[in-house]
């Protein structure tokens, strides 16, 4: 049976921190806009900031639909599934904000991802929870986590910040979403720090 939680603490926080993958869901306000669901991984790239706030690193390599939707309306849902142990699906419905590399808050926020490989980080998405709930995961299969994939970090780890910015400018739907919404600022703001 599903349950509502007042905050992200104790068992809920531990569950979030133990999962190797989570999913984001977002949508534009337009009824005919594209709904987006994205898997997120890479160890250490999601942190619980406090009992109502999470943040994750947004990476290059694909489009920027979630960022565009958050910029337009702030709505975002994060979801975790238990692929091992007791069955559970956890959702955090929240208000998101994209913190870009030239934002004064970037320098402090990025330190929260200590030990994470942040190659190709282009934004930090901060999510303030409005609703935290779980439901049974009886239909979610058991799956074994084997290891992290390293291709993304290796590929972008070989690029200088300037090369990464040029890469972003050439990609479709990075500066503007599929529905024409503003996504990432281009040219990508310079980044004077590195995680990891």
PDB file of N, CA, C and O in Angstrom, residues 57-94:
ATOM      1  N   UNK A  57      23.155  16.420 -11.234  1.00  0.00           N
ATOM      2  CA  UNK A  57      23.921  17.007 -12.332  1.00  0.00           C
ATOM      3  C   UNK A  57      23.238  16.670 -13.647  1.00  0.00           C
ATOM      4  O   UNK A  57      22.887  15.520 -13.894  1.00  0.00           O
ATOM      5  N   UNK A  58      23.065  17.685 -14.466  1.00  0.00           N
ATOM      6  CA  UNK A  58      22.523  17.515 -15.817  1.00  0.00           C
ATOM      7  C   UNK A  58      23.711  17.500 -16.765  1.00  0.00           C
ATOM      8  O   UNK A  58      24.513  18.437 -16.776  1.00  0.00           O
ATOM      9  N   UNK A  59      23.818  16.436 -17.561  1.00  0.00           N
ATOM     10  CA  UNK A  59      24.975  16.241 -18.410  1.00  0.00           C
ATOM     11  C   UNK A  59      24.683  16.475 -19.884  1.00  0.00           C
ATOM     12  O   UNK A  59      23.555  16.309 -20.345  1.00  0.00           O
ATOM     13  N   UNK A  60      25.738  16.793 -20.619  1.00  0.00           N
ATOM     14  CA  UNK A  60      25.673  16.842 -22.068  1.00  0.00           C
ATOM     15  C   UNK A  60      25.605  15.439 -22.630  1.00  0.00           C
ATOM     16  O   UNK A  60      25.846  14.458 -21.930  1.00  0.00           O
ATOM     17  N   UNK A  61      25.264  15.362 -23.892  1.00  0.00           N
ATOM     18  CA  UNK A  61      25.206  14.074 -24.559  1.00  0.00           C
ATOM     19  C   UNK A  61      23.852  13.806 -25.168  1.00  0.00           C
ATOM     20  O   UNK A  61      23.682  12.904 -25.960  1.00  0.00           O
ATOM     21  N   UNK A  62      22.853  14.566 -24.764  1.00  0.00           N
ATOM     22  CA  UNK A  62      21.511  14.375 -25.315  1.00  0.00           C
ATOM     23  C   UNK A  62      20.825  15.735 -25.374  1.00  0.00           C
ATOM     24  O   UNK A  62      21.464  16.777 -25.251  1.00  0.00           O
ATOM     25  N   UNK A  63      19.531  15.714 -25.538  1.00  0.00           N
ATOM     26  CA  UNK A  63      18.785  16.964 -25.599  1.00  0.00           C
ATOM     27  C   UNK A  63      18.658  17.565 -24.193  1.00  0.00           C
ATOM     28  O   UNK A  63      19.198  17.024 -23.232  1.00  0.00           O
ATOM     29  N   UNK A  64      17.936  18.663 -24.089  1.00  0.00           N
ATOM     30  CA  UNK A  64      17.781  19.348 -22.806  1.00  0.00           C
ATOM     31  C   UNK A  64      16.298  19.576 -22.516  1.00  0.00           C
ATOM     32  O   UNK A  64      15.888  20.648 -22.086  1.00  0.00           O
ATOM     33  N   UNK A  65      15.493  18.547 -22.743  1.00  0.00           N
ATOM     34  CA  UNK A  65      14.044  18.679 -22.564  1.00  0.00           C
ATOM     35  C   UNK A  65      13.657  18.969 -21.112  1.00  0.00           C
ATOM     36  O   UNK A  65      12.825  19.827 -20.847  1.00  0.00           O
ATOM     37  N   UNK A  66      14.230  18.231 -20.179  1.00  0.00           N
ATOM     38  CA  UNK A  66      13.878  18.446 -18.776  1.00  0.00           C
ATOM     39  C   UNK A  66      14.205  19.870 -18.351  1.00  0.00           C
ATOM     40  O   UNK A  66      13.390  20.541 -17.713  1.00  0.00           O
ATOM     41  N   UNK A  67      15.377  20.350 -18.715  1.00  0.00           N
ATOM     42  CA  UNK A  67      15.765  21.721 -18.377  1.00  0.00           C
ATOM     43  C   UNK A  67      14.798  22.717 -18.995  1.00  0.00           C
ATOM     44  O   UNK A  67      14.361  23.668 -18.341  1.00  0.00           O
ATOM     45  N   UNK A  68      14.426  22.516 -20.249  1.00  0.00           N
ATOM     46  CA  UNK A  68      13.494  23.429 -20.914  1.00  0.00           C
ATOM     47  C   UNK A  68      12.133  23.444 -20.215  1.00  0.00           C
ATOM     48  O   UNK A  68      11.544  24.502 -19.993  1.00  0.00           O
ATOM     49  N   UNK A  69      11.626  22.272 -19.867  1.00  0.00           N
ATOM     50  CA  UNK A  69      10.327  22.213 -19.186  1.00  0.00           C
ATOM     51  C   UNK A  69      10.396  22.878 -17.820  1.00  0.00           C
ATOM     52  O   UNK A  69       9.476  23.611 -17.426  1.00  0.00           O
ATOM     53  N   UNK A  70      11.481  22.643 -17.104  1.00  0.00           N
ATOM     54  CA  UNK A  70      11.643  23.264 -15.789  1.00  0.00           C
ATOM     55  C   UNK A  70      11.728  24.781 -15.923  1.00  0.00           C
ATOM     56  O   UNK A  70      11.136  25.514 -15.123  1.00  0.00           O
ATOM     57  N   UNK A  71      12.426  25.252 -16.933  1.00  0.00           N
ATOM     58  CA  UNK A  71      12.507  26.707 -17.130  1.00  0.00           C
ATOM     59  C   UNK A  71      11.134  27.295 -17.427  1.00  0.00           C
ATOM     60  O   UNK A  71      10.828  28.415 -17.021  1.00  0.00           O
ATOM     61  N   UNK A  72      10.309  26.543 -18.150  1.00  0.00           N
ATOM     62  CA  UNK A  72       8.991  27.063 -18.502  1.00  0.00           C
ATOM     63  C   UNK A  72       8.019  27.015 -17.330  1.00  0.00           C
ATOM     64  O   UNK A  72       7.295  27.981 -17.077  1.00  0.00           O
ATOM     65  N   UNK A  73       7.974  25.891 -16.607  1.00  0.00           N
ATOM     66  CA  UNK A  73       6.902  25.741 -15.609  1.00  0.00           C
ATOM     67  C   UNK A  73       7.336  25.141 -14.280  1.00  0.00           C
ATOM     68  O   UNK A  73       6.530  25.058 -13.364  1.00  0.00           O
ATOM     69  N   UNK A  74       8.578  24.684 -14.170  1.00  0.00           N
ATOM     70  CA  UNK A  74       9.096  24.183 -12.902  1.00  0.00           C
ATOM     71  C   UNK A  74       8.679  22.777 -12.510  1.00  0.00           C
ATOM     72  O   UNK A  74       9.256  22.200 -11.592  1.00  0.00           O
ATOM     73  N   UNK A  75       7.691  22.196 -13.193  1.00  0.00           N
ATOM     74  CA  UNK A  75       7.179  20.883 -12.778  1.00  0.00           C
ATOM     75  C   UNK A  75       8.149  19.768 -13.153  1.00  0.00           C
ATOM     76  O   UNK A  75       8.585  19.673 -14.293  1.00  0.00           O
ATOM     77  N   UNK A  76       8.431  18.898 -12.187  1.00  0.00           N
ATOM     78  CA  UNK A  76       9.282  17.744 -12.462  1.00  0.00           C
ATOM     79  C   UNK A  76       8.963  16.663 -11.437  1.00  0.00           C
ATOM     80  O   UNK A  76       8.602  16.953 -10.298  1.00  0.00           O
ATOM     81  N   UNK A  77       9.055  15.418 -11.877  1.00  0.00           N
ATOM     82  CA  UNK A  77       8.908  14.279 -10.987  1.00  0.00           C
ATOM     83  C   UNK A  77      10.154  13.423 -11.104  1.00  0.00           C
ATOM     84  O   UNK A  77      10.631  13.150 -12.208  1.00  0.00           O
ATOM     85  N   UNK A  78      10.686  13.010  -9.963  1.00  0.00           N
ATOM     86  CA  UNK A  78      11.801  12.070  -9.912  1.00  0.00           C
ATOM     87  C   UNK A  78      11.248  10.738  -9.424  1.00  0.00           C
ATOM     88  O   UNK A  78      10.404  10.714  -8.523  1.00  0.00           O
ATOM     89  N   UNK A  79      11.717   9.632 -10.008  1.00  0.00           N
ATOM     90  CA  UNK A  79      11.209   8.322  -9.624  1.00  0.00           C
ATOM     91  C   UNK A  79      12.355   7.319  -9.504  1.00  0.00           C
ATOM     92  O   UNK A  79      13.262   7.296 -10.337  1.00  0.00           O
ATOM     93  N   UNK A  80      12.284   6.524  -8.446  1.00  0.00           N
ATOM     94  CA  UNK A  80      13.227   5.438  -8.203  1.00  0.00           C
ATOM     95  C   UNK A  80      12.450   4.134  -8.096  1.00  0.00           C
ATOM     96  O   UNK A  80      11.357   4.106  -7.532  1.00  0.00           O
ATOM     97  N   UNK A  81      13.033   3.047  -8.585  1.00  0.00           N
ATOM     98  CA  UNK A  81      12.436   1.713  -8.477  1.00  0.00           C
ATOM     99  C   UNK A  81      13.420   0.803  -7.757  1.00  0.00           C
ATOM    100  O   UNK A  81      14.622   0.828  -8.049  1.00  0.00           O
ATOM    101  N   UNK A  82      12.900  -0.013  -6.853  1.00  0.00           N
ATOM    102  CA  UNK A  82      13.739  -1.011  -6.197  1.00  0.00           C
ATOM    103  C   UNK A  82      13.834  -2.221  -7.118  1.00  0.00           C
ATOM    104  O   UNK A  82      12.849  -2.919  -7.329  1.00  0.00           O
ATOM    105  N   UNK A  83      15.014  -2.451  -7.651  1.00  0.00           N
ATOM    106  CA  UNK A  83      15.236  -3.622  -8.487  1.00  0.00           C
ATOM    107  C   UNK A  83      15.781  -4.787  -7.669  1.00  0.00           C
ATOM    108  O   UNK A  83      15.902  -5.900  -8.155  1.00  0.00           O
ATOM    109  N   UNK A  84      16.146  -4.509  -6.409  1.00  0.00           N
ATOM    110  CA  UNK A  84      16.564  -5.534  -5.459  1.00  0.00           C
ATOM    111  C   UNK A  84      15.833  -5.264  -4.146  1.00  0.00           C
ATOM    112  O   UNK A  84      15.287  -4.178  -3.944  1.00  0.00           O
ATOM    113  N   UNK A  85      15.813  -6.237  -3.277  1.00  0.00           N
ATOM    114  CA  UNK A  85      15.203  -6.042  -1.967  1.00  0.00           C
ATOM    115  C   UNK A  85      13.689  -5.928  -2.031  1.00  0.00           C
ATOM    116  O   UNK A  85      13.062  -6.324  -3.018  1.00  0.00           O
ATOM    117  N   UNK A  86      13.092  -5.354  -0.975  1.00  0.00           N
ATOM    118  CA  UNK A  86      11.638  -5.220  -0.934  1.00  0.00           C
ATOM    119  C   UNK A  86      11.125  -4.372  -2.103  1.00  0.00           C
ATOM    120  O   UNK A  86      11.777  -3.413  -2.510  1.00  0.00           O
ATOM    121  N   UNK A  87       9.955  -4.714  -2.646  1.00  0.00           N
ATOM    122  CA  UNK A  87       9.430  -3.969  -3.798  1.00  0.00           C
ATOM    123  C   UNK A  87       8.980  -2.570  -3.392  1.00  0.00           C
ATOM    124  O   UNK A  87       8.256  -2.399  -2.408  1.00  0.00           O
ATOM    125  N   UNK A  88       9.440  -1.563  -4.153  1.00  0.00           N
ATOM    126  CA  UNK A  88       9.061  -0.183  -3.862  1.00  0.00           C
ATOM    127  C   UNK A  88       9.291   0.683  -5.087  1.00  0.00           C
ATOM    128  O   UNK A  88      10.271   0.506  -5.810  1.00  0.00           O
ATOM    129  N   UNK A  89       8.394   1.618  -5.307  1.00  0.00           N
ATOM    130  CA  UNK A  89       8.565   2.691  -6.270  1.00  0.00           C
ATOM    131  C   UNK A  89       8.384   3.976  -5.479  1.00  0.00           C
ATOM    132  O   UNK A  89       7.393   4.129  -4.761  1.00  0.00           O
ATOM    133  N   UNK A  90       9.341   4.873  -5.578  1.00  0.00           N
ATOM    134  CA  UNK A  90       9.285   6.137  -4.851  1.00  0.00           C
ATOM    135  C   UNK A  90       9.250   7.286  -5.840  1.00  0.00           C
ATOM    136  O   UNK A  90      10.018   7.293  -6.812  1.00  0.00           O
ATOM    137  N   UNK A  91       8.360   8.230  -5.594  1.00  0.00           N
ATOM    138  CA  UNK A  91       8.269   9.422  -6.447  1.00  0.00           C
ATOM    139  C   UNK A  91       8.385  10.678  -5.599  1.00  0.00           C
ATOM    140  O   UNK A  91       7.799  10.768  -4.521  1.00  0.00           O
ATOM    141  N   UNK A  92       9.125  11.638  -6.125  1.00  0.00           N
ATOM    142  CA  UNK A  92       9.163  12.985  -5.557  1.00  0.00           C
ATOM    143  C   UNK A  92       8.634  13.912  -6.634  1.00  0.00           C
ATOM    144  O   UNK A  92       9.262  14.087  -7.675  1.00  0.00           O
ATOM    145  N   UNK A  93       7.445  14.462  -6.399  1.00  0.00           N
ATOM    146  CA  UNK A  93       6.888  15.489  -7.277  1.00  0.00           C
ATOM    147  C   UNK A  93       7.381  16.819  -6.731  1.00  0.00           C
ATOM    148  O   UNK A  93       7.283  17.062  -5.519  1.00  0.00           O
ATOM    149  N   UNK A  94       7.909  17.650  -7.604  1.00  0.00           N
ATOM    150  CA  UNK A  94       8.477  18.875  -7.074  1.00  0.00           C
ATOM    151  C   UNK A  94       8.531  20.015  -8.053  1.00  0.00           C
ATOM    152  O   UNK A  94       8.072  19.927  -9.198  1.00  0.00           O
TER     153      UNK A  94
END
